[in-house]
Tab-separated table of C-alpha atoms in Angstrom:
chain	number	residue	atom	x	y	z
A	827	MET	CA	-13.324	-2.616	-11.600
A	828	ILE	CA	-15.624	0.277	-12.492
A	829	VAL	CA	-16.471	2.258	-9.377
A	830	ASP	CA	-18.763	4.876	-10.906
A	831	SER	CA	-19.646	6.408	-14.239
A	832	ALA	CA	-21.917	9.349	-14.905
A	833	VAL	CA	-22.829	12.136	-17.317
A	834	TYR	CA	-22.760	15.746	-16.111
A	835	CYS	CA	-24.740	18.353	-18.017
A	836	GLN	CA	-24.589	22.005	-17.023
A	837	GLY	CA	-23.028	21.025	-13.707
A	838	VAL	CA	-25.713	18.466	-12.789
A	839	ARG	CA	-25.489	14.695	-12.785
A	840	VAL	CA	-28.150	13.371	-15.156
A	841	ALA	CA	-29.716	9.973	-15.696
A	842	VAL	CA	-29.114	8.374	-19.102
A	843	ASP	CA	-31.196	5.815	-20.987
A	844	CYS	CA	-28.354	3.408	-21.626
A	845	HIS	CA	-26.276	0.774	-19.902
A	846	PRO	CA	-23.833	2.318	-17.401
A	847	HIS	CA	-20.941	0.785	-19.379
A	848	ASP	CA	-22.162	2.065	-22.757
A	849	TYR	CA	-19.558	4.825	-22.908
A	850	VAL	CA	-20.252	5.798	-26.513
A	851	ALA	CA	-23.894	6.548	-25.736
A	852	MET	CA	-22.954	8.354	-22.548
A	853	ARG	CA	-20.467	10.491	-24.439
A	854	ALA	CA	-23.104	11.334	-27.039
A	855	ARG	CA	-25.381	12.547	-24.252
A	856	ALA	CA	-22.751	15.131	-23.177
A	857	SER	CA	-23.309	17.343	-26.214
A	858	ALA	CA	-23.284	20.903	-24.859
A	859	LYS	CA	-20.210	22.896	-23.890
A	860	GLY	CA	-19.142	22.024	-20.370
A	861	ASP	CA	-20.950	18.673	-20.408
A	862	PHE	CA	-18.773	15.631	-19.824
A	863	VAL	CA	-18.609	11.975	-18.841
A	864	TRP	CA	-16.686	10.889	-15.751
A	865	VAL	CA	-15.697	7.246	-15.510
A	866	GLY	CA	-13.923	6.026	-12.387
A	867	LEU	CA	-12.059	2.715	-12.259
A	868	HIS	CA	-10.154	0.945	-9.489
A	869	GLN	CA	-7.195	-1.262	-10.457
A	870	PRO	CA	-8.631	-2.329	-13.839
A	871	GLY	CA	-7.100	-5.032	-16.001
A	872	HIS	CA	-5.942	-4.632	-19.591
A	873	ASP	CA	-9.258	-5.843	-21.028
A	874	GLU	CA	-11.451	-3.617	-18.884
A	875	LEU	CA	-9.405	-0.478	-19.438
A	876	GLY	CA	-9.047	-1.413	-23.107
A	877	LYS	CA	-12.810	-1.093	-23.586
A	878	VAL	CA	-12.778	2.344	-22.011
A	879	ALA	CA	-9.747	3.329	-24.112
A	880	ALA	CA	-11.531	2.271	-27.319
A	881	ALA	CA	-14.630	4.295	-26.406
A	882	PHE	CA	-12.716	7.487	-25.615
A	883	GLY	CA	-9.751	7.129	-27.979
A	884	LEU	CA	-7.080	6.959	-25.293
A	885	HIS	CA	-3.450	6.603	-26.354
A	886	HIS	CA	-2.121	3.069	-25.903
A	887	LEU	CA	1.093	4.231	-24.171
A	888	ALA	CA	-0.876	6.137	-21.553
A	889	VAL	CA	-3.219	3.170	-21.115
A	890	GLU	CA	-0.228	0.903	-20.503
A	891	ASP	CA	1.109	3.288	-17.832
A	892	ALA	CA	-2.319	3.446	-16.168
A	893	VAL	CA	-2.598	-0.347	-15.968
A	894	LYS	CA	0.924	-1.026	-14.702
A	895	ALA	CA	0.957	1.860	-12.186
A	896	HIS	CA	4.121	2.616	-10.175
A	897	GLN	CA	4.807	5.566	-12.458
A	898	ARG	CA	6.410	8.892	-11.691
A	899	PRO	CA	3.989	11.855	-11.366
A	900	LYS	CA	3.797	13.546	-14.758
A	901	LEU	CA	1.613	15.467	-17.201
A	902	GLU	CA	1.590	14.525	-20.876
A	903	ARG	CA	-0.346	15.854	-23.833
A	904	TYR	CA	-1.634	13.553	-26.540
A	905	ALA	CA	-3.596	14.422	-29.673
A	906	ASP	CA	-6.968	15.163	-28.060
A	907	HIS	CA	-6.516	14.493	-24.352
A	908	LEU	CA	-4.258	15.022	-21.357
A	909	PHE	CA	-2.729	12.273	-19.262
A	910	LEU	CA	-1.929	13.086	-15.630
A	911	ILE	CA	-0.412	10.770	-13.017
A	912	ILE	CA	-0.577	11.658	-9.313
A	913	LYS	CA	0.802	9.719	-6.364
A	914	THR	CA	-1.529	9.289	-3.394
A	915	LEU	CA	-0.187	9.041	0.158
A	916	TRP	CA	-1.500	7.996	3.543
A	917	TYR	CA	0.291	7.475	6.842
A	918	VAL	CA	0.297	4.430	9.136
A	919	ASP	CA	1.380	5.921	12.450
A	920	GLU	CA	1.860	2.577	14.247
A	921	GLU	CA	4.581	1.577	11.770
A	922	ASP	CA	5.976	5.032	10.933
A	923	ALA	CA	5.170	4.093	7.337
A	924	VAL	CA	3.998	6.145	4.359
A	925	GLU	CA	1.860	4.024	2.030
A	926	THR	CA	1.488	5.028	-1.608
A	927	GLY	CA	-1.102	4.649	-4.317
A	928	GLU	CA	-1.633	6.189	-7.702
A	929	ILE	CA	-4.290	8.007	-9.705
A	930	SER	CA	-4.113	8.222	-13.498
A	931	MET	CA	-6.372	10.739	-15.213
A	932	PHE	CA	-7.317	10.916	-18.870
A	933	VAL	CA	-8.833	14.338	-19.549
A	934	GLY	CA	-10.537	15.235	-22.796
A	935	GLU	CA	-12.871	17.990	-23.889
A	936	ASP	CA	-15.956	16.015	-22.873
A	937	PHE	CA	-14.690	13.198	-20.656
A	938	VAL	CA	-12.596	12.322	-17.637
A	939	VAL	CA	-11.371	8.800	-16.931
A	940	THR	CA	-9.778	8.225	-13.535
A	941	VAL	CA	-7.849	5.043	-12.752
A	942	ARG	CA	-6.982	4.476	-9.106
A	943	HIS	CA	-4.474	2.027	-7.638
A	944	GLY	CA	-4.022	1.365	-3.922
A	945	GLN	CA	-6.234	1.843	-0.898
A	946	GLY	CA	-5.599	5.551	-0.381
A	947	GLY	CA	-6.908	8.464	-2.372
A	948	ALA	CA	-10.499	7.345	-2.863
A	949	LEU	CA	-12.259	9.659	-5.307
A	950	GLN	CA	-15.787	9.342	-3.948
A	951	SER	CA	-15.203	12.391	-1.737
A	952	ALA	CA	-14.016	14.481	-4.693
A	953	ARG	CA	-17.025	13.399	-6.751
A	954	ALA	CA	-19.417	14.176	-3.882
A	955	TYR	CA	-17.751	17.564	-3.362
A	956	LEU	CA	-18.271	18.509	-7.010
A	957	GLU	CA	-21.818	17.199	-7.249
A	958	GLU	CA	-22.759	19.535	-4.393
A	959	ARG	CA	-21.297	22.510	-6.279
A	960	GLU	CA	-23.083	22.936	-9.584
A	961	GLN	CA	-21.252	26.168	-10.390
A	962	VAL	CA	-17.871	24.437	-10.150
A	963	LEU	CA	-18.956	21.485	-12.287
A	964	THR	CA	-19.981	23.828	-15.105
A	965	HIS	CA	-16.270	24.279	-15.812
A	966	GLY	CA	-16.253	20.737	-17.140
A	967	PRO	CA	-13.331	18.316	-16.858
A	968	SER	CA	-11.110	21.084	-15.483
A	969	ALA	CA	-13.208	21.050	-12.314
A	970	VAL	CA	-12.604	17.311	-11.892
A	971	VAL	CA	-8.853	17.722	-12.313
A	972	TYR	CA	-8.861	20.504	-9.714
A	973	ALA	CA	-10.979	18.557	-7.199
A	974	VAL	CA	-8.842	15.423	-7.480
A	975	CYS	CA	-5.559	17.345	-7.238
A	976	ASP	CA	-6.846	19.352	-4.285
A	977	SER	CA	-7.941	16.198	-2.447
A	978	VAL	CA	-4.604	14.460	-3.063
A	979	VAL	CA	-2.500	17.474	-2.042
A	980	ASP	CA	-4.563	17.924	1.129
A	981	ALA	CA	-3.675	14.313	1.972
A	982	TYR	CA	-0.002	15.210	1.406
A	983	SER	CA	-0.318	17.912	4.058
A	984	GLU	CA	-1.843	15.433	6.514
A	985	VAL	CA	0.996	12.958	5.922
A	986	VAL	CA	3.653	15.656	6.320
A	987	ASP	CA	2.029	16.893	9.544
A	988	ALA	CA	2.081	13.333	10.927
A	989	LEU	CA	5.741	12.973	9.970
A	990	GLU	CA	6.486	16.288	11.651
A	991	GLU	CA	5.066	14.957	14.931
A	992	ASP	CA	7.278	11.864	14.680
A	993	VAL	CA	10.352	13.970	13.917
A	994	ASP	CA	9.596	16.090	17.014
A	995	GLU	CA	9.449	12.886	19.070
A	996	VAL	CA	12.824	11.781	17.683
A	997	GLU	CA	14.395	15.158	18.480
A	998	GLU	CA	13.072	15.014	22.033
A	999	SER	CA	14.454	11.488	22.447
A	1000	VAL	CA	17.859	12.347	20.956
A	1001	PHE	CA	18.398	15.294	23.292
A	1002	SER	CA	17.042	13.603	26.398
A	1003	THR	CA	19.352	12.552	29.236
A	1004	ALA	CA	18.262	8.919	28.930
A	1005	ARG	CA	20.244	6.456	26.864
A	1006	THR	CA	18.279	5.861	23.652
A	1007	ASN	CA	18.797	4.041	20.380
A	1008	ASP	CA	17.158	6.333	17.811
A	1009	SER	CA	19.242	5.485	14.742
A	1010	ALA	CA	16.803	2.838	13.475
A	1011	ARG	CA	13.773	5.143	13.747
A	1012	ILE	CA	15.674	8.034	12.167
A	1013	TYR	CA	16.549	5.816	9.193
A	1014	THR	CA	12.920	4.669	8.894
A	1015	LEU	CA	11.605	8.236	8.922
A	1016	LYS	CA	14.183	9.399	6.367
A	1017	ARG	CA	13.137	6.543	4.103
A	1018	GLU	CA	9.466	7.514	4.425
A	1019	ILE	CA	10.281	11.169	3.804
A	1020	ALA	CA	12.065	10.103	0.625
A	1021	GLU	CA	8.825	8.343	-0.377
A	1022	VAL	CA	6.881	11.567	0.165
A	1023	ARG	CA	9.484	13.510	-1.802
A	1024	ARG	CA	9.052	11.190	-4.800
A	1025	ALA	CA	5.347	12.002	-4.798
A	1026	VAL	CA	5.498	15.736	-4.091
A	1027	MET	CA	8.456	17.082	-6.038
A	1028	PRO	CA	7.587	15.884	-9.585
A	1029	LEU	CA	4.022	17.176	-9.187
A	1030	ARG	CA	5.131	20.764	-8.712
A	1031	GLU	CA	5.773	21.378	-12.406
A	1032	PRO	CA	2.333	20.141	-13.613
A	1033	MET	CA	0.633	22.247	-10.911
A	1034	ARG	CA	2.682	25.262	-11.955
A	1035	ARG	CA	1.560	24.788	-15.547
A	1036	PHE	CA	-2.081	24.434	-14.506
A	1037	ALA	CA	-1.835	27.517	-12.282
A	1038	SER	CA	-0.245	29.560	-15.069
A	1039	GLY	CA	-2.851	28.553	-17.653
A	1040	LEU	CA	-0.204	26.934	-19.858
A	1041	VAL	CA	-2.065	23.658	-20.443
A	1042	PRO	CA	-4.203	23.580	-23.598
A	1043	GLY	CA	-7.682	22.236	-23.032
A	1044	MET	CA	-7.951	23.428	-19.432
A	1045	ASP	CA	-10.414	26.167	-18.540
A	1046	GLU	CA	-8.509	29.418	-17.959
A	1047	GLU	CA	-10.917	30.347	-15.171
A	1048	ALA	CA	-9.644	27.325	-13.215
A	1049	SER	CA	-6.153	28.838	-12.892
A	1050	PRO	CA	-6.819	30.568	-9.525
A	1051	PHE	CA	-8.008	27.265	-8.065
A	1052	PHE	CA	-4.861	25.507	-9.235
A	1053	ARG	CA	-2.758	28.313	-7.759
A	1054	ASP	CA	-4.254	27.437	-4.391
A	1055	VAL	CA	-3.360	23.779	-4.903
A	1056	ALA	CA	0.144	24.776	-6.008
A	1057	ASP	CA	0.580	26.857	-2.830
A	1058	HIS	CA	-0.383	23.885	-0.650
A	1059	LEU	CA	1.954	21.647	-2.636
A	1060	THR	CA	4.812	24.123	-2.203
A	1061	ARG	CA	4.202	24.190	1.550
A	1062	ALA	CA	4.313	20.405	1.674
A	1063	ALA	CA	7.526	20.349	-0.365
A	1064	GLU	CA	9.201	22.891	1.916
A	1065	LEU	CA	8.171	20.946	5.019
A	1066	VAL	CA	9.554	17.741	3.511
A	1067	ASP	CA	12.917	19.441	2.931
A	1068	ASN	CA	12.918	20.858	6.460
A	1069	LEU	CA	12.049	17.504	8.033
A	1070	ASP	CA	14.778	15.744	6.081
A	1071	SER	CA	17.291	18.365	7.227
A	1072	LEU	CA	16.110	18.064	10.838
A	1073	LEU	CA	16.475	14.293	10.750
A	1074	SER	CA	19.997	14.595	9.360
A	1075	SER	CA	20.883	16.986	12.192
A	1076	ALA	CA	19.211	14.693	14.732
A	1077	PHE	CA	21.210	11.729	13.445
A	1078	GLU	CA	24.455	13.683	13.746
A	1079	ALA	CA	23.467	14.743	17.272
A	1080	HIS	CA	22.627	11.118	18.082
A	1081	LEU	CA	26.071	9.983	16.923
A	1082	ALA	CA	27.717	12.794	18.893
A	1083	GLY	CA	25.717	11.779	21.963
A	1084	ILE	CA	26.858	8.185	21.586
A	1085	SER	CA	30.462	9.375	21.358
A	1086	VAL	CA	30.066	11.472	24.525
A	1087	GLN	CA	28.459	8.546	26.347
A	1088	GLN	CA	31.315	6.263	25.303
A	1089	ASN	CA	33.875	8.810	26.516
A	1090	ASN	CA	32.078	9.053	29.850
A	1091	ASP	CA	32.010	5.279	30.132
A	1092	MET	CA	35.730	5.035	29.347
A	1093	ARG	CA	36.532	7.669	31.971
A	1094	LYS	CA	34.530	5.787	34.580
A	1095	ILE	CA	36.224	2.537	33.631
A	1096	SER	CA	39.642	4.198	33.780
A	1097	ALA	CA	38.817	5.695	37.181
A	1098	GLY	CA	37.727	2.283	38.426
A	1099	VAL	CA	40.933	0.710	37.150
A	1100	GLY	CA	42.929	3.429	38.942
A	1101	LEU	CA	41.125	2.781	42.204
A	1102	VAL	CA	41.982	-0.921	41.945
A	1103	ALA	CA	45.517	-0.468	40.606
A	1104	ALA	CA	46.858	1.646	43.498
A	1105	PRO	CA	46.089	-0.905	46.262
A	1106	THR	CA	47.309	-3.668	43.970
A	1107	LEU	CA	50.631	-1.865	43.575
A	1108	ILE	CA	51.059	-1.502	47.348
A	1109	ALA	CA	50.158	-5.150	47.927
A	1110	ALA	CA	52.625	-6.205	45.247
A	1111	VAL	CA	55.474	-4.260	46.893
A	1112	TYR	CA	54.760	-5.731	50.309
A	1113	GLY	CA	54.416	-9.179	48.850
A	1114	MET	CA	57.891	-9.428	47.368
A	1115	ASN	CA	59.271	-10.906	50.657
A	1116	PHE	CA	62.782	-9.432	50.489
A	1117	ASP	CA	64.813	-9.606	53.725
A	1118	HIS	CA	65.859	-5.995	53.703
A	1119	MET	CA	62.579	-4.046	53.345
A	1120	PRO	CA	61.283	-1.225	55.546
A	1121	GLU	CA	58.679	-2.317	58.087
A	1122	LEU	CA	58.994	-5.982	56.988
A	1123	HIS	CA	59.216	-7.246	60.545
A	1124	TRP	CA	57.183	-4.357	62.038
A	1125	ALA	CA	54.201	-5.512	64.054
A	1126	LEU	CA	52.022	-2.731	62.604
A	1127	GLY	CA	53.192	-3.320	59.038
A	1128	TYR	CA	50.012	-5.149	57.928
A	1129	PRO	CA	47.553	-2.582	59.312
A	1130	PHE	CA	49.763	0.176	57.899
A	1131	ALA	CA	49.635	-1.416	54.433
A	1132	LEU	CA	45.837	-1.640	54.593
A	1133	PHE	CA	45.624	1.956	55.784
A	1134	LEU	CA	47.910	3.068	52.938
A	1135	MET	CA	45.729	1.231	50.400
A	1136	ALA	CA	42.548	2.826	51.771
A	1137	LEU	CA	44.135	6.278	51.909
A	1138	THR	CA	45.413	6.033	48.330
A	1139	SER	CA	42.039	4.800	47.035
A	1140	ALA	CA	40.200	7.568	48.880
A	1141	GLY	CA	42.553	10.192	47.481
A	1142	LEU	CA	42.067	8.890	43.940
A	1143	TRP	CA	38.285	8.772	44.413
A	1144	VAL	CA	38.232	12.419	45.516
A	1145	PHE	CA	40.456	13.397	42.574
A	1146	PHE	CA	38.311	11.533	40.000
A	1147	LYS	CA	35.117	12.956	41.500
A	1148	LYS	CA	36.356	16.526	41.210
A	1149	SER	CA	37.544	15.841	37.659
A	1150	GLY	CA	34.112	14.536	36.656
A	1151	TRP	CA	35.331	11.040	35.902
A	1152	LEU	CA	33.033	9.472	38.500
């Protein structure tokens, strides 16, 4: 559905004497340099986006990508407009889950069409931010691209910071003295980090091009703003790599800890078997009932056998204790 549509002239939102969905008339109203129309849609269907595409001359391949969503972040140039896809992210801490959405942007000389999919990455905040800054809006559609990218990348940083806290918790659990089963959570976090990577890494090249002023149709004065966004994106990318590496190390440490615990368990079991085996051996010798055996008819033979069993077990217990097996 259409969330909002407006005309911006000289950095100010203006009222127009036409139906809010009359895009041709709205576009005609944005006649001066820097004036533009911004149309925002949320999960539109083919028919609804088709009307917008006809009014602004959007390429049918880009329109198809915007409707289907689930695309890889990318920047493409068509005859008279740019097409930018950005992944949006938000974190559900209770489930250790990174949820994803998508924003598609059609950017022309005098228009911006944003198509949002998913619950995250609402653009009302970006629109409100720009409408409070007339000087920024005078840069035209470039200002909208910057504000949306900045908002999305800031959300990346929040997601990465939340993941970092969870990775710290996993590390603390792995290296604790308590017996823990962290393999499932480590796998879950690595899967979510991979989701973040699929959003962050492909976006670095478009941001680099924006920051370097290599994209035709974008205001050159916007390059410093995009450099700031690119810096934040680079930080997020580096943190994602570091977290993935830390989780791999934590998983290896977890497996090593399990191996050590199993070795300790086997040593304790072996020590226990030894403590039982020695008295069993003595009892077996004295239970063979041969006629010619030492102390067979000795009155103190039974107490002596019990004493020998206890003495042997005590000696083994002391030996295993000093060896660290018990």
